[in-house]
């Protein structure tokens, strides 16, 4: 037994030793070597050439990756070639093959035209002149020139165009040959009619180029700069991209965008007006939607509260122009229109009738593939008058996706031949030089790309507003053929540049040519503070965020508090040192020990200042806070209550869902939660407005907050006030809301802090959604202190509508006259761009309810924290007492911008 035990032990030790000696070292591992891991997608070519509902040619490439991922895109190269054949067919020269650059060279040459010459006549003419020759391919000259030209039709070999099978296909080859300084411009065809048509168009091109400037632009380009609906593009981005494509004018017509016209024009003014900017508007029509342009001004227009006849009257009063769809039969009954809106399906009518037209570029997110070219007299300025005159006289063409062109024969055919030529238009609009711009912090980065086959040397310079400075304003640039170069300009920022969009003009000049575009430094205010604030003794917390636009990393920040009725002496002052790197920001919090009263807070740093209106009361009364899951979904709601009101908070969307006046047992806020909308199962329902109700905010439309469950933290659970903080992160964009109910009044406070980075998050709209009394109806009246006076509104039983207000004070109110209950909301009056009212109706398919929304639309700043505060007061009685209660607490702000 012992010997067996010894043997077994020995064998065990030997195996353990072998295991140790044969153990694999981790350092020997490496990724598997496989040629399949970075597979190129599988490509399938699909050519559709023939008749469906019409004769057409489509060249598609379908890609598969990992079998399940599949997408289809147009073959760009073949689509471009097919477009040339389509243009030729429309010109009535179905077999036309025009060599690129032919027209460009012809226009700069002094040629003599000869038709069907002999070889001797041809050579004799060439001794003293460049020659434009028209010859049959069967003639001696035609055969010779074709043999010298080589394989000029090789570009068609991959095409399967339906036109190739046509009996009308007669090759018309247009090309040039050269020997030293002498040039031959050849048109070779057996079709005499092709000679006649092409000669006529060339004559027209010469006349147009001699007489007119080509002014390309975007009519009806839309951004959402003046809306809570998100958009990836800033108006300056639109102008930048458009100018890079050769545009010299822009007519913006996004929702409410006419209200920003003066701002857009001021940007151009600051940098020498490199492009002309105007506004238009989409209008309700008798049948289809109309487009309005050319008004003297837009004063008084409410886009969400105007009918067809109202728009007609408005436009005529303002000396504007109304354009309609060709196919709008109902419009035929009303002789009020000045022209048509381009639709590709009405090309035949638009090409051949005599009325003016406009071609709408519409949303920039769609690629801005539609444009217009206007033909202005040589040297004429681009302005509203010259644009209108060109349109009225049909000195215009519409450019559609894939280079399709609409317009009268004279200008359209000339532009179609120039499109076939390519070189002339690329040279005219500088399209072979691409200028891409971006800004990072205080640096402007410009990427220049030379798409031509020749080297280019030029000078790059910037035009800046007075609050931006450059160490060097220009740089010499050398761009080899088909190359790219990146240039950086550090910019010094002065305090006047903060809190605004600062336009920057960019010019590249070379070989007597010039291409211009724009970019911007969109800067936050240097000091960001809540502009309106309420607190209770003995301490009020005051947040301040400072963006460091200087090159220093340390500077003082001073906060002073002054009594409203004694502004000369500070009752509180603190001056800490702020440590923050350039081009970044830092948040500070000040604990201000203060007595009850009305105050103005002044914060100064880096030569800038900001003000806050503050109301402070003695802490008194009692309030309570409880958590409860009201709808059994496993997510707690928070109920805040005092003797006056009961408030319910949802963490879903961080919203107030109930604000109940206890004496009336009335929730003054509309509430559909927890009920689901009737169209809950509509596809992509979450991508449309989803009604919960309450006090919520638009962060986009629909809001990114709608279904988001926020993190909640109880800051104060009882005593003279209760507070709950809710926070959430949206892929690097943070929002914080602090809800506070005070113990001695109905006052409910919502304080916002946003730290946002995403460009498209441009505007947000916190809003009470009101349904006073038992139901929202015509006995509810709503008041707004507008520059036109105290305005009053009621719901309409048959429609929804909206209004935009320019406020003199920061509040709005509503009252149910039957049930004697009111609501007042207060906010810092000059922080929003404007106050928007939406009177909803069940006709609205996204939210089939009666209620009213009051939304201050606030521009979201980036590169600094942003603060906003909103105060609610609901009670029984007259609404005036609510406004007065808020005024006593210093929570009613007066506009320093808008004057009655």
CSV table of C-alpha atoms in Angstrom, one decimal, residues 20 22 87 104 115 179 182 278 308 315 391 462 517 577 594 642 677 683 694 721 742 752 773:
chain,number,residue,atom,x,y,z
A,20,UNK,CA,4.1,24.0,-15.2
A,22,UNK,CA,4.1,23.4,-20.6
A,87,UNK,CA,-30.3,67.1,-71.6
A,104,UNK,CA,-15.7,77.6,-72.3
A,115,UNK,CA,-20.0,75.0,-92.8
A,179,UNK,CA,-2.1,72.8,-82.7
A,182,UNK,CA,-4.6,77.5,-83.2
A,278,UNK,CA,-34.0,88.3,-47.4
A,308,UNK,CA,-55.9,82.6,-47.1
A,315,UNK,CA,-49.0,90.6,-48.9
A,391,UNK,CA,-38.2,87.0,-61.6
A,462,UNK,CA,-10.5,87.1,-43.3
A,517,UNK,CA,-17.7,82.4,-48.0
A,577,UNK,CA,-10.4,84.2,-7.7
A,594,UNK,CA,-29.4,88.2,3.2
A,642,UNK,CA,-48.9,73.1,1.6
A,677,UNK,CA,-53.1,58.7,-26.5
A,683,UNK,CA,-45.6,53.8,-36.2
A,694,UNK,CA,-48.5,69.5,-16.9
A,721,UNK,CA,-40.1,74.6,1.8
A,742,UNK,CA,-42.7,77.2,-0.5
A,752,UNK,CA,-33.2,75.0,-14.8
A,773,UNK,CA,-61.5,74.6,-14.3
